[in-house]
CSV table of C-alpha atoms in Angstrom, one decimal:
chain,number,residue,atom,x,y,z
A,1,MET,CA,-120.0,-94.4,178.2
A,2,ARG,CA,-121.6,-98.3,179.1
A,3,THR,CA,-120.0,-101.0,177.4
A,4,GLU,CA,-122.1,-104.7,176.6
A,5,THR,CA,-120.0,-107.5,176.4
A,6,VAL,CA,-121.5,-109.9,173.4
A,7,LEU,CA,-121.6,-113.6,174.3
A,8,PRO,CA,-120.9,-116.7,172.0
A,9,PRO,CA,-124.0,-118.2,170.7
A,10,ARG,CA,-124.7,-121.2,172.1
A,11,HIS,CA,-124.5,-124.5,171.1
A,12,HIS,CA,-127.9,-126.5,171.2
A,13,THR,CA,-126.4,-129.8,172.6
A,14,GLY,CA,-130.1,-130.7,173.8
A,15,GLY,CA,-131.1,-130.3,170.8
A,16,ARG,CA,-128.8,-132.8,169.2
A,17,GLY,CA,-129.6,-135.4,172.3
A,18,ARG,CA,-133.0,-134.8,171.3
A,19,ARG,CA,-132.6,-135.4,167.7
A,20,VAL,CA,-130.5,-138.9,168.5
A,21,PHE,CA,-132.9,-140.4,171.0
A,22,THR,CA,-135.8,-139.1,168.3
A,23,ALA,CA,-134.0,-140.9,165.7
A,24,VAL,CA,-133.1,-144.1,167.8
A,25,ALA,CA,-136.4,-144.3,169.4
A,26,THR,CA,-138.7,-144.1,166.1
A,27,THR,CA,-136.3,-146.4,164.4
A,28,LEU,CA,-136.4,-149.3,166.6
A,29,GLY,CA,-139.7,-149.1,167.4
A,30,THR,CA,-140.8,-149.2,164.3
A,31,VAL,CA,-138.4,-152.0,163.4
A,32,VAL,CA,-140.2,-154.1,166.2
A,33,VAL,CA,-143.5,-153.5,165.2
A,34,VAL,CA,-143.5,-154.0,161.8
A,35,ALA,CA,-141.2,-157.4,161.7
A,36,VAL,CA,-143.2,-159.1,165.0
A,37,SER,CA,-146.3,-158.1,162.9
A,38,VAL,CA,-145.3,-159.2,159.2
A,39,ARG,CA,-143.8,-162.4,160.9
A,40,HIS,CA,-146.9,-163.3,162.9
A,41,ALA,CA,-148.7,-162.7,159.9
A,42,VAL,CA,-146.5,-164.9,157.4
A,43,VAL,CA,-146.9,-168.1,160.3
A,44,PHE,CA,-150.7,-167.4,159.8
A,45,PHE,CA,-150.6,-167.4,155.7
A,46,THR,CA,-147.9,-170.3,155.4
A,47,GLY,CA,-149.4,-172.7,157.5
A,48,GLY,CA,-146.4,-172.7,160.3
A,49,VAL,CA,-149.6,-173.0,162.5
A,50,GLY,CA,-152.7,-174.9,161.5
A,51,THR,CA,-155.8,-172.2,161.2
A,52,GLU,CA,-157.8,-174.5,163.2
A,53,VAL,CA,-155.7,-173.6,166.3
A,54,TRP,CA,-155.1,-170.0,166.0
A,55,PRO,CA,-154.7,-168.2,167.7
A,56,HIS,CA,-151.0,-170.0,168.6
A,57,GLN,CA,-149.2,-169.9,171.9
A,58,GLY,CA,-146.8,-167.7,170.5
A,59,HIS,CA,-149.0,-164.9,169.7
A,60,HIS,CA,-149.1,-163.5,173.3
A,61,ARG,CA,-145.7,-163.1,173.1
A,62,ASP,CA,-146.1,-161.5,169.6
A,63,MET,CA,-148.5,-159.0,171.3
A,64,VAL,CA,-146.2,-158.0,174.4
A,65,LEU,CA,-143.5,-157.1,171.6
A,66,ILE,CA,-145.9,-155.1,169.4
A,67,THR,CA,-146.8,-153.3,172.8
A,68,VAL,CA,-143.2,-152.8,173.5
A,69,GLY,CA,-142.5,-151.1,170.2
A,70,VAL,CA,-145.0,-149.2,169.8
A,71,VAL,CA,-144.2,-147.4,173.0
A,72,VAL,CA,-140.9,-147.0,172.1
A,73,ALA,CA,-142.0,-144.9,168.7
A,74,LEU,CA,-144.5,-143.2,170.4
A,75,ALA,CA,-141.7,-141.7,173.4
A,76,GLY,CA,-139.5,-140.6,169.9
A,77,LEU,CA,-142.5,-139.2,168.1
A,78,LEU,CA,-143.8,-137.8,170.9
A,79,LEU,CA,-141.0,-136.2,171.9
A,80,PRO,CA,-140.5,-132.2,171.7
A,81,GLY,CA,-138.6,-131.8,168.6
A,82,ALA,CA,-135.3,-129.6,168.1
A,83,PRO,CA,-134.8,-126.2,167.1
A,84,SER,CA,-136.7,-125.7,163.8
A,85,ALA,CA,-134.7,-126.3,161.0
A,86,PRO,CA,-135.0,-123.8,157.9
A,87,ARG,CA,-137.7,-124.1,155.7
A,88,PRO,CA,-137.2,-126.8,153.0
A,89,PRO,CA,-138.0,-125.6,149.2
A,90,ALA,CA,-141.7,-126.0,147.7
A,91,PRO,CA,-141.5,-129.7,146.1
A,92,SER,CA,-141.6,-129.6,142.4
A,93,ARG,CA,-144.8,-130.8,140.4
A,94,PRO,CA,-143.6,-134.5,139.8
A,95,ALA,CA,-142.5,-134.6,143.9
A,96,ALA,CA,-145.8,-133.1,144.4
A,97,VAL,CA,-148.2,-135.3,142.2
A,98,VAL,CA,-146.3,-138.7,143.7
A,99,ALA,CA,-147.3,-137.1,147.7
A,100,LEU,CA,-150.6,-137.1,146.5
A,101,VAL,CA,-150.5,-140.3,145.3
A,102,VAL,CA,-149.0,-141.5,148.8
A,103,LEU,CA,-151.4,-139.4,150.9
A,104,THR,CA,-154.5,-141.2,148.8
A,105,SER,CA,-152.7,-144.5,149.4
A,106,ALA,CA,-153.5,-143.7,153.2
A,107,LEU,CA,-156.8,-142.6,152.9
A,108,VAL,CA,-157.5,-146.0,151.4
A,109,VAL,CA,-156.4,-147.6,153.7
A,110,ASP,CA,-158.2,-146.2,156.4
A,111,VAL,CA,-161.2,-146.6,154.2
A,112,SER,CA,-160.8,-150.3,153.4
A,113,LYS,CA,-160.6,-151.3,157.5
A,114,THR,CA,-163.9,-149.5,157.6
A,115,ALA,CA,-165.5,-151.7,154.5
A,116,THR,CA,-163.5,-154.7,156.1
A,117,LEU,CA,-166.2,-154.7,159.1
A,118,GLY,CA,-169.1,-156.0,156.9
A,119,PHE,CA,-166.6,-158.8,155.9
A,120,VAL,CA,-165.7,-160.3,159.0
A,121,LEU,CA,-168.9,-160.8,160.9
A,122,PRO,CA,-170.6,-163.7,159.0
A,123,GLY,CA,-167.0,-165.8,159.6
A,124,MET,CA,-167.1,-164.1,163.2
A,125,ARG,CA,-170.6,-164.7,164.5
A,126,GLU,CA,-170.5,-168.3,163.4
A,127,GLU,CA,-167.1,-168.5,165.5
A,128,TYR,CA,-168.3,-167.1,168.4
A,129,GLY,CA,-171.4,-167.7,168.4
A,130,LEU,CA,-173.1,-164.4,168.3
A,131,SER,CA,-176.4,-162.9,167.8
A,132,ASN,CA,-176.9,-160.3,165.3
A,133,GLN,CA,-177.1,-157.6,167.7
A,134,TYR,CA,-174.2,-158.8,169.6
A,135,ALA,CA,-171.8,-158.9,166.6
A,136,GLY,CA,-173.3,-155.6,165.5
A,137,MET,CA,-171.0,-154.2,168.8
A,138,LEU,CA,-167.9,-154.7,166.0
A,139,PRO,CA,-168.9,-152.1,163.9
A,140,VAL,CA,-169.8,-149.4,166.5
A,141,ALA,CA,-166.4,-150.0,168.4
A,142,GLY,CA,-165.0,-149.4,164.9
A,143,LEU,CA,-167.1,-146.4,164.1
A,144,ALA,CA,-166.2,-144.9,167.9
A,145,GLY,CA,-162.6,-145.6,167.3
A,146,THR,CA,-162.6,-143.5,164.3
A,147,VAL,CA,-164.8,-140.3,165.6
A,148,LEU,CA,-162.1,-139.8,168.8
A,149,GLY,CA,-158.9,-141.0,166.2
A,150,SER,CA,-160.1,-137.7,163.8
A,151,LEU,CA,-160.3,-135.7,167.0
A,152,LEU,CA,-156.9,-137.0,168.4
A,153,TRP,CA,-154.9,-137.0,165.1
A,154,GLY,CA,-156.3,-133.6,164.0
A,155,SER,CA,-154.7,-132.0,167.2
A,156,LEU,CA,-151.4,-134.1,166.5
A,157,VAL,CA,-150.5,-133.3,162.9
A,158,ASP,CA,-151.1,-129.0,164.4
A,159,ARG,CA,-148.2,-130.1,167.2
A,160,LEU,CA,-146.4,-132.9,165.4
A,161,GLY,CA,-146.4,-132.3,161.4
A,162,VAL,CA,-147.6,-134.2,158.3
A,163,ARG,CA,-145.2,-136.5,158.7
A,164,ARG,CA,-144.5,-137.8,162.2
A,165,THR,CA,-148.4,-138.0,162.0
A,166,LEU,CA,-148.8,-139.7,159.6
A,167,LEU,CA,-145.8,-142.2,160.9
A,168,LEU,CA,-147.5,-142.7,164.0
A,169,SER,CA,-151.2,-144.0,162.2
A,170,THR,CA,-149.2,-146.4,160.2
A,171,LEU,CA,-147.6,-147.8,162.8
A,172,GLY,CA,-150.7,-148.1,165.0
A,173,PHE,CA,-152.5,-149.5,162.0
A,174,ILE,CA,-149.7,-152.0,161.4
A,175,SER,CA,-149.8,-153.3,165.3
A,176,THR,CA,-153.7,-153.7,165.4
A,177,SER,CA,-153.4,-156.3,162.7
A,178,ILE,CA,-152.9,-158.7,165.7
A,179,CYS,CA,-156.6,-158.0,165.7
A,180,GLY,CA,-156.8,-161.3,163.9
A,181,SER,CA,-155.4,-163.1,166.7
A,182,MET,CA,-157.9,-162.3,169.1
A,183,PRO,CA,-159.4,-165.8,171.1
A,184,THR,CA,-162.6,-163.9,172.3
A,185,PHE,CA,-164.6,-161.4,170.8
A,186,GLU,CA,-164.5,-159.1,173.1
A,187,GLY,CA,-160.5,-158.5,172.6
A,188,ASN,CA,-161.9,-158.1,168.8
A,189,LEU,CA,-163.7,-155.0,170.2
A,190,VAL,CA,-161.1,-154.2,172.3
A,191,MET,CA,-159.0,-154.0,169.3
A,192,CYS,CA,-161.3,-152.8,166.3
A,193,TRP,CA,-162.1,-150.0,167.9
A,194,LEU,CA,-157.7,-149.2,168.4
A,195,MET,CA,-157.6,-149.8,164.7
A,196,GLY,CA,-160.5,-146.9,164.3
A,197,LEU,CA,-158.4,-144.9,166.8
A,198,ALA,CA,-155.1,-145.4,164.8
A,199,VAL,CA,-156.6,-144.8,161.1
A,200,GLY,CA,-159.9,-142.7,161.9
A,201,GLY,CA,-157.5,-139.3,161.9
A,202,LEU,CA,-156.0,-139.8,158.7
A,203,MET,CA,-158.5,-137.5,156.6
A,204,PRO,CA,-157.6,-134.3,158.8
A,205,VAL,CA,-153.8,-135.2,158.3
A,206,VAL,CA,-154.0,-135.6,154.7
A,207,PHE,CA,-156.0,-133.0,153.6
A,208,SER,CA,-153.6,-131.0,156.4
A,209,ALA,CA,-150.6,-131.6,154.1
A,210,LEU,CA,-152.9,-131.1,150.7
A,211,THR,CA,-152.7,-127.3,151.2
A,212,ALA,CA,-148.8,-127.5,150.8
A,213,LEU,CA,-149.4,-129.4,147.5
A,214,VAL,CA,-151.5,-127.7,145.7
A,215,ARG,CA,-152.5,-123.9,145.5
A,216,PRO,CA,-155.4,-123.0,148.1
A,217,SER,CA,-157.9,-122.5,145.1
A,218,GLN,CA,-157.6,-126.3,144.0
A,219,VAL,CA,-157.8,-127.6,147.4
A,220,PRO,CA,-161.5,-128.4,147.6
A,221,ALA,CA,-161.8,-129.7,143.9
A,222,VAL,CA,-158.6,-132.1,144.4
A,223,GLY,CA,-159.7,-133.0,147.6
A,224,SER,CA,-162.9,-134.1,146.9
A,225,LEU,CA,-161.2,-136.2,143.9
A,226,ILE,CA,-159.0,-137.7,146.1
A,227,ALA,CA,-161.8,-138.7,148.8
A,228,GLY,CA,-163.7,-140.4,145.8
A,229,ILE,CA,-160.3,-142.3,145.1
A,230,ALA,CA,-160.0,-143.5,148.0
A,231,THR,CA,-163.6,-144.5,148.9
A,232,ALA,CA,-163.8,-146.6,145.9
A,233,GLY,CA,-160.6,-148.1,146.5
A,234,GLY,CA,-160.9,-148.9,150.3
A,235,TYR,CA,-164.1,-151.1,149.5
A,236,LEU,CA,-162.3,-152.5,146.4
A,237,LEU,CA,-159.1,-153.3,148.6
A,238,ALA,CA,-161.3,-154.7,151.6
A,239,SER,CA,-163.8,-156.4,148.6
A,240,GLN,CA,-160.7,-158.4,146.7
A,241,SER,CA,-159.1,-159.2,150.1
A,242,ALA,CA,-162.3,-161.1,151.0
A,243,ALA,CA,-162.5,-162.8,148.0
A,244,LEU,CA,-159.1,-163.9,147.6
A,245,LEU,CA,-158.6,-164.8,151.7
A,246,ALA,CA,-161.2,-165.3,153.3
A,247,PRO,CA,-162.7,-169.0,151.3
A,248,ASP,CA,-158.9,-170.7,152.6
A,249,HIS,CA,-158.2,-168.8,155.2
A,250,GLY,CA,-161.2,-167.4,157.2
A,251,TRP,CA,-162.2,-164.0,158.5
A,252,ARG,CA,-159.2,-163.8,160.8
A,253,SER,CA,-156.7,-163.3,157.6
A,254,LEU,CA,-158.6,-159.9,156.8
A,255,TRP,CA,-157.1,-158.4,159.7
A,256,LEU,CA,-153.9,-160.1,159.4
A,257,VAL,CA,-153.2,-158.7,155.6
A,258,GLY,CA,-152.9,-155.4,157.4
A,259,ALA,CA,-149.7,-155.9,158.3
A,260,PHE,CA,-148.5,-156.4,154.7
A,261,THR,CA,-150.8,-153.5,153.1
A,262,GLY,CA,-149.6,-151.1,156.8
A,263,GLY,CA,-145.8,-152.0,156.0
A,264,LEU,CA,-146.3,-151.2,151.9
A,265,LEU,CA,-147.8,-147.9,153.1
A,266,LEU,CA,-144.2,-147.3,155.8
A,267,LEU,CA,-142.1,-147.9,152.6
A,268,VAL,CA,-143.5,-145.1,151.0
A,269,LEU,CA,-144.3,-142.6,153.4
A,270,PRO,CA,-140.4,-140.7,152.7
A,271,LEU,CA,-141.5,-139.5,149.8
A,272,VAL,CA,-144.6,-137.0,151.3
A,273,PRO,CA,-141.8,-133.8,151.4
A,274,GLY,CA,-140.8,-131.0,154.2
A,275,THR,CA,-143.3,-128.6,152.9
A,276,CYS,CA,-146.5,-130.2,154.4
A,277,ASP,CA,-144.4,-130.1,157.8
A,278,THR,CA,-144.1,-126.6,157.6
A,279,ALA,CA,-147.0,-125.6,155.9
A,280,VAL,CA,-149.0,-126.8,159.3
A,281,ARG,CA,-146.6,-125.8,161.9
A,282,GLY,CA,-144.9,-122.6,160.3
A,283,ALA,CA,-148.0,-120.1,161.5
A,284,PRO,CA,-148.0,-119.3,164.9
A,285,ASP,CA,-150.6,-120.6,167.5
A,286,THR,CA,-152.5,-117.9,168.4
A,287,ALA,CA,-156.2,-118.7,166.5
A,288,LEU,CA,-157.0,-121.8,168.8
A,289,SER,CA,-159.4,-119.4,170.6
A,290,SER,CA,-161.4,-118.5,167.4
A,291,LEU,CA,-162.0,-121.9,166.3
A,292,ALA,CA,-164.2,-122.8,169.2
A,293,GLY,CA,-166.3,-119.9,168.8
A,294,HIS,CA,-166.5,-119.1,165.2
A,295,ARG,CA,-169.6,-119.5,163.4
A,296,GLN,CA,-168.2,-120.6,160.4
A,297,HIS,CA,-166.4,-123.7,162.1
A,298,ARG,CA,-169.9,-124.4,163.2
A,299,LEU,CA,-171.2,-124.8,160.2
A,300,HIS,CA,-169.4,-126.7,158.6
A,301,THR,CA,-169.3,-129.0,161.6
A,302,PHE,CA,-173.3,-129.1,161.2
A,303,TYR,CA,-172.7,-129.9,157.8
A,304,GLY,CA,-170.3,-132.8,158.5
A,305,PHE,CA,-172.5,-134.2,161.3
A,306,MET,CA,-175.7,-134.1,158.5
A,307,ALA,CA,-173.8,-135.6,155.4
A,308,GLY,CA,-172.8,-138.3,157.6
A,309,LEU,CA,-176.6,-138.8,159.6
A,310,MET,CA,-177.5,-139.4,155.9
A,311,ALA,CA,-174.9,-141.3,154.1
A,312,LEU,CA,-173.8,-143.7,157.2
A,313,GLY,CA,-176.8,-143.4,159.6
A,314,VAL,CA,-180.2,-143.6,157.5
A,315,LEU,CA,-178.9,-145.1,154.2
A,316,THR,CA,-177.8,-148.4,156.4
A,317,TRP,CA,-181.5,-149.2,157.6
A,318,VAL,CA,-182.5,-148.7,153.6
A,319,PRO,CA,-182.4,-151.8,153.0
A,320,THR,CA,-184.5,-153.3,156.0
A,321,VAL,CA,-186.9,-150.6,155.0
A,322,LEU,CA,-187.6,-152.0,151.3
A,323,ARG,CA,-187.8,-155.4,152.7
A,324,SER,CA,-190.3,-154.4,155.0
A,325,SER,CA,-192.4,-152.1,152.2
A,326,GLY,CA,-192.4,-155.4,150.3
A,327,ALA,CA,-190.2,-154.3,147.6
A,328,ALA,CA,-188.1,-156.9,146.3
A,329,GLY,CA,-185.4,-156.8,143.9
A,330,GLY,CA,-185.1,-154.7,141.3
A,331,ALA,CA,-182.3,-151.7,140.2
A,332,TRP,CA,-182.0,-151.1,144.1
A,333,GLU,CA,-180.3,-153.8,145.3
A,334,GLY,CA,-177.4,-153.0,142.6
A,335,LEU,CA,-177.2,-149.8,143.9
A,336,LEU,CA,-176.9,-150.2,147.3
A,337,ALA,CA,-174.4,-153.0,146.4
A,338,GLY,CA,-172.1,-150.7,144.4
A,339,GLN,CA,-172.4,-147.5,146.8
A,340,SER,CA,-168.4,-147.3,146.8
A,341,TRP,CA,-168.1,-147.8,143.7
A,342,VAL,CA,-170.3,-144.5,143.1
A,343,ALA,CA,-168.1,-142.4,144.8
A,344,LEU,CA,-165.6,-142.1,142.4
A,345,PRO,CA,-167.6,-140.7,139.2
A,346,VAL,CA,-169.4,-138.1,142.0
A,347,ALA,CA,-166.3,-137.5,143.1
A,348,VAL,CA,-165.3,-136.5,139.4
A,349,VAL,CA,-167.9,-134.5,138.9
A,350,LEU,CA,-167.8,-132.9,142.3
A,351,ALA,CA,-164.1,-131.7,141.3
A,352,LEU,CA,-165.2,-130.0,137.8
A,353,ALA,CA,-167.9,-128.2,139.7
A,354,LEU,CA,-165.5,-127.2,142.7
A,355,ARG,CA,-163.4,-126.0,139.6
A,356,HIS,CA,-165.7,-123.4,138.3
A,357,SER,CA,-167.9,-122.6,141.6
A,358,ALA,CA,-167.5,-121.2,145.0
A,359,PRO,CA,-167.3,-124.1,147.9
A,360,GLN,CA,-170.1,-122.8,150.1
A,361,TYR,CA,-172.3,-122.3,146.6
A,362,CYS,CA,-171.2,-126.5,146.1
A,363,ALA,CA,-172.0,-127.3,149.5
A,364,ARG,CA,-175.4,-125.5,149.7
A,365,VAL,CA,-176.6,-127.6,146.3
A,366,LEU,CA,-175.2,-131.1,147.5
A,367,ALA,CA,-177.4,-130.2,150.8
A,368,LEU,CA,-180.2,-128.8,149.4
A,369,GLY,CA,-180.5,-131.4,146.9
A,370,GLY,CA,-179.8,-134.4,149.5
A,371,GLY,CA,-182.2,-133.3,151.7
A,372,ILE,CA,-184.8,-133.0,149.3
A,373,ALA,CA,-184.5,-136.3,148.0
A,374,LEU,CA,-184.1,-138.4,151.2
A,375,VAL,CA,-188.1,-136.8,152.3
A,376,LEU,CA,-189.2,-138.0,148.3
A,377,PHE,CA,-187.6,-141.5,149.0
A,378,GLY,CA,-189.3,-141.5,152.6
A,379,LEU,CA,-192.8,-140.2,151.1
A,380,VAL,CA,-192.5,-142.9,148.0
A,381,ILE,CA,-192.0,-145.5,150.8
A,382,LEU,CA,-194.8,-144.1,152.9
A,383,THR,CA,-196.8,-144.4,149.9
A,384,GLY,CA,-195.6,-148.0,148.5
A,385,GLN,CA,-194.7,-147.0,144.9
A,386,GLN,CA,-192.6,-149.1,143.1
A,387,GLY,CA,-190.7,-148.4,139.8
A,388,TRP,CA,-189.0,-145.4,138.2
A,389,ALA,CA,-189.8,-143.3,141.4
A,390,LEU,CA,-188.3,-145.5,143.9
A,391,THR,CA,-185.0,-145.4,141.7
A,392,VAL,CA,-184.8,-142.2,140.8
A,393,SER,CA,-185.3,-141.3,144.9
A,394,LEU,CA,-182.7,-143.7,146.0
A,395,THR,CA,-180.7,-142.8,143.6
A,396,ALA,CA,-180.3,-139.4,144.1
A,397,THR,CA,-180.0,-140.1,147.6
A,398,VAL,CA,-177.1,-141.7,147.4
A,399,LEU,CA,-175.1,-139.8,145.1
A,400,PHE,CA,-175.5,-136.5,146.8
A,401,SER,CA,-175.3,-138.1,150.5
A,402,ASN,CA,-172.2,-139.1,149.0
A,403,ALA,CA,-170.8,-136.1,147.5
A,404,MET,CA,-171.7,-134.4,150.6
A,405,VAL,CA,-169.0,-137.1,152.4
A,406,ALA,CA,-166.8,-136.5,149.7
A,407,SER,CA,-166.6,-132.8,149.9
A,408,VAL,CA,-167.1,-132.0,153.3
A,409,VAL,CA,-163.2,-131.7,154.6
A,410,PRO,CA,-161.8,-130.4,151.6
A,411,MET,CA,-164.1,-127.6,150.9
A,412,SER,CA,-163.5,-126.7,154.9
A,413,SER,CA,-159.6,-126.9,154.6
A,414,ILE,CA,-159.3,-123.4,152.8
A,415,HIS,CA,-160.9,-121.9,155.8
A,416,TYR,CA,-158.2,-122.2,158.6
A,417,ALA,CA,-155.2,-120.7,159.4
A,418,SER,CA,-152.0,-122.9,159.2
A,419,SER,CA,-151.6,-123.7,163.0
A,420,ILE,CA,-155.1,-124.8,163.9
A,421,ARG,CA,-155.9,-126.5,160.2
A,422,GLY,CA,-155.7,-129.7,162.1
A,423,ARG,CA,-158.1,-129.1,165.1
A,424,GLY,CA,-160.4,-127.7,162.5
A,425,LEU,CA,-160.9,-130.5,160.3
A,426,GLY,CA,-160.6,-133.3,162.7
A,427,ARG,CA,-163.4,-131.9,164.4
A,428,ILE,CA,-165.2,-131.9,160.8
A,429,ALA,CA,-164.1,-135.4,160.0
A,430,GLY,CA,-165.0,-136.8,163.7
A,431,ALA,CA,-168.8,-134.9,163.4
A,432,SER,CA,-169.5,-136.5,160.4
A,433,LYS,CA,-168.0,-139.9,161.8
A,434,LEU,CA,-170.1,-139.7,164.9
A,435,GLY,CA,-173.6,-139.0,162.6
A,436,GLY,CA,-172.7,-142.3,161.3
A,437,LEU,CA,-172.3,-143.6,164.6
A,438,VAL,CA,-175.3,-142.4,166.4
A,439,GLY,CA,-177.5,-142.5,163.3
A,440,PRO,CA,-178.2,-146.3,163.2
A,441,LEU,CA,-178.7,-146.7,166.9
A,442,ALA,CA,-180.5,-143.8,167.5
A,443,LEU,CA,-183.2,-144.3,164.5
A,444,ALA,CA,-183.3,-147.9,164.9
A,445,THR,CA,-186.4,-148.0,166.8
A,446,LEU,CA,-188.0,-145.6,164.2
A,447,VAL,CA,-187.5,-147.0,160.9
A,448,GLY,CA,-188.8,-151.0,161.3
A,449,ALA,CA,-191.8,-149.1,159.6
A,450,PRO,CA,-192.6,-147.3,156.3
A,451,ALA,CA,-194.3,-144.5,158.3
A,452,GLY,CA,-191.6,-144.7,160.9
A,453,PHE,CA,-188.7,-144.1,158.1
A,454,PHE,CA,-191.2,-141.3,156.2
A,455,VAL,CA,-191.0,-139.3,159.7
A,456,VAL,CA,-186.9,-139.8,160.0
A,457,SER,CA,-186.4,-139.1,156.6
A,458,LEU,CA,-188.1,-135.7,157.4
A,459,LEU,CA,-186.1,-134.7,160.4
A,460,VAL,CA,-183.0,-135.7,158.8
A,461,GLY,CA,-183.9,-134.5,155.6
A,462,SER,CA,-184.9,-130.9,156.7
A,463,GLY,CA,-182.0,-130.6,158.8
A,464,SER,CA,-180.0,-131.5,155.6
A,465,VAL,CA,-181.9,-128.2,153.7
A,466,VAL,CA,-180.8,-126.2,157.2
A,467,ALA,CA,-177.6,-127.4,156.8
A,468,GLY,CA,-177.3,-126.4,153.2
A,469,ILE,CA,-179.1,-122.8,153.6
A,470,VAL,CA,-176.8,-121.8,156.1
A,471,MET,CA,-173.8,-123.2,154.8
A,472,GLY,CA,-172.8,-120.3,152.6
A,473,ALA,CA,-174.4,-117.7,154.5
A,474,ARG,CA,-171.4,-116.0,155.4
A,475,ARG,CA,-168.0,-116.3,154.3
A,476,PRO,CA,-165.0,-115.2,156.4
A,477,ARG,CA,-163.9,-112.4,156.2
A,478,HIS,CA,-160.7,-112.7,155.3
A,479,GLY,CA,-161.5,-116.4,154.1
A,480,ARG,CA,-159.8,-117.9,157.1
A,481,VAL,CA,-160.6,-119.0,160.5
A,482,GLY,CA,-158.4,-118.0,162.9
A,483,ALA,CA,-156.5,-115.6,160.3
A,484,SER,CA,-155.1,-112.8,161.6
């Protein structure tokens, strides 16, 4: 009769060493990045160096130190983790609410950086002597960074978990605040692209964590509300920063203040519970092949692209079209100026609708309504009508397009297995930002005249209608992409 020798279990000393290295490298890199970035901003705001001779001689040293700190933190955060710990208990209701506030704050930071682009451009054009066309490369660089960031961070959150990815993104946001010290416009383009890369992927990270904090049936409603709050809050943060800082400290202050806002966000990140990590890393990673070829994923990606194309691509040219058509003054000026404020009440109404209706039905209504409203708005511009027809068609287009952007990622988050949720949502968020990036560039030659804008509205509106028709045509059999 054979006997087998039972060996004692091995102690994973390598796992302990990895944990120690991860903790030391992450802490050291984080301290260096935050300390140098905050000190750099303090010197600027307190007048340690006159703003008329900024950037000062020490900014090259600070850039080197920040780069070293980021590399050290990356080495710690990207190292494969130690053997997995037991699954932490589900957070209490108060802890979940606090975590939702922290995640919403992260999205506010994301939106505020994009909104800040419009406030820094006037001062930057004046200082560097730029033409409007060349200065327009700044938002292009920033949006291009956000597109890639959505794909990158969506993939990282599946691998690293929510908390590590949030820390990494926050460090990127803090470190790129030194964008305010770039001596050349080309340097600003590079740093703006890096800033977009750092914060552009917060949306898939936040909504991956959301599935661990609320019931699946509540994710679309709560997520749409968070998106609306973040849009309004981000614009408020950017506009108030510009009003308080720019008159005395110039446009550079709007970037350098990011060291403080990012530092505050860093302080509250520990309030995000560990269950958010296990929610996105707990399932076996066997569904990735289903992501690339799954019909529902392709439909959501197309829907996201059309939402971005309408809200950020077409509406960017509305002021130009209105001026060229002879419309001056009126309610549309205030409406366009307050687009971000409109997002909050729209999100509240949308959240209530999602609590009582299927996400696919709401998505179809939004896309159909937005497409029809855009076509009617183009027809109003073509015929030169004024008054209520112009106001109603423009208002409907703004409302529907903002609702589409606010809802596309939350409504899609429930359709992905946990192991691929970050990647799936990252691609959808990236598609919406890609629509906002290529829209103004691709449509620039068509929207200069009312007839050209009508053609654009007809094409884009038809695409939105198609997205609405096919969005809810067929649900996944098991409700989730990649679910076994």
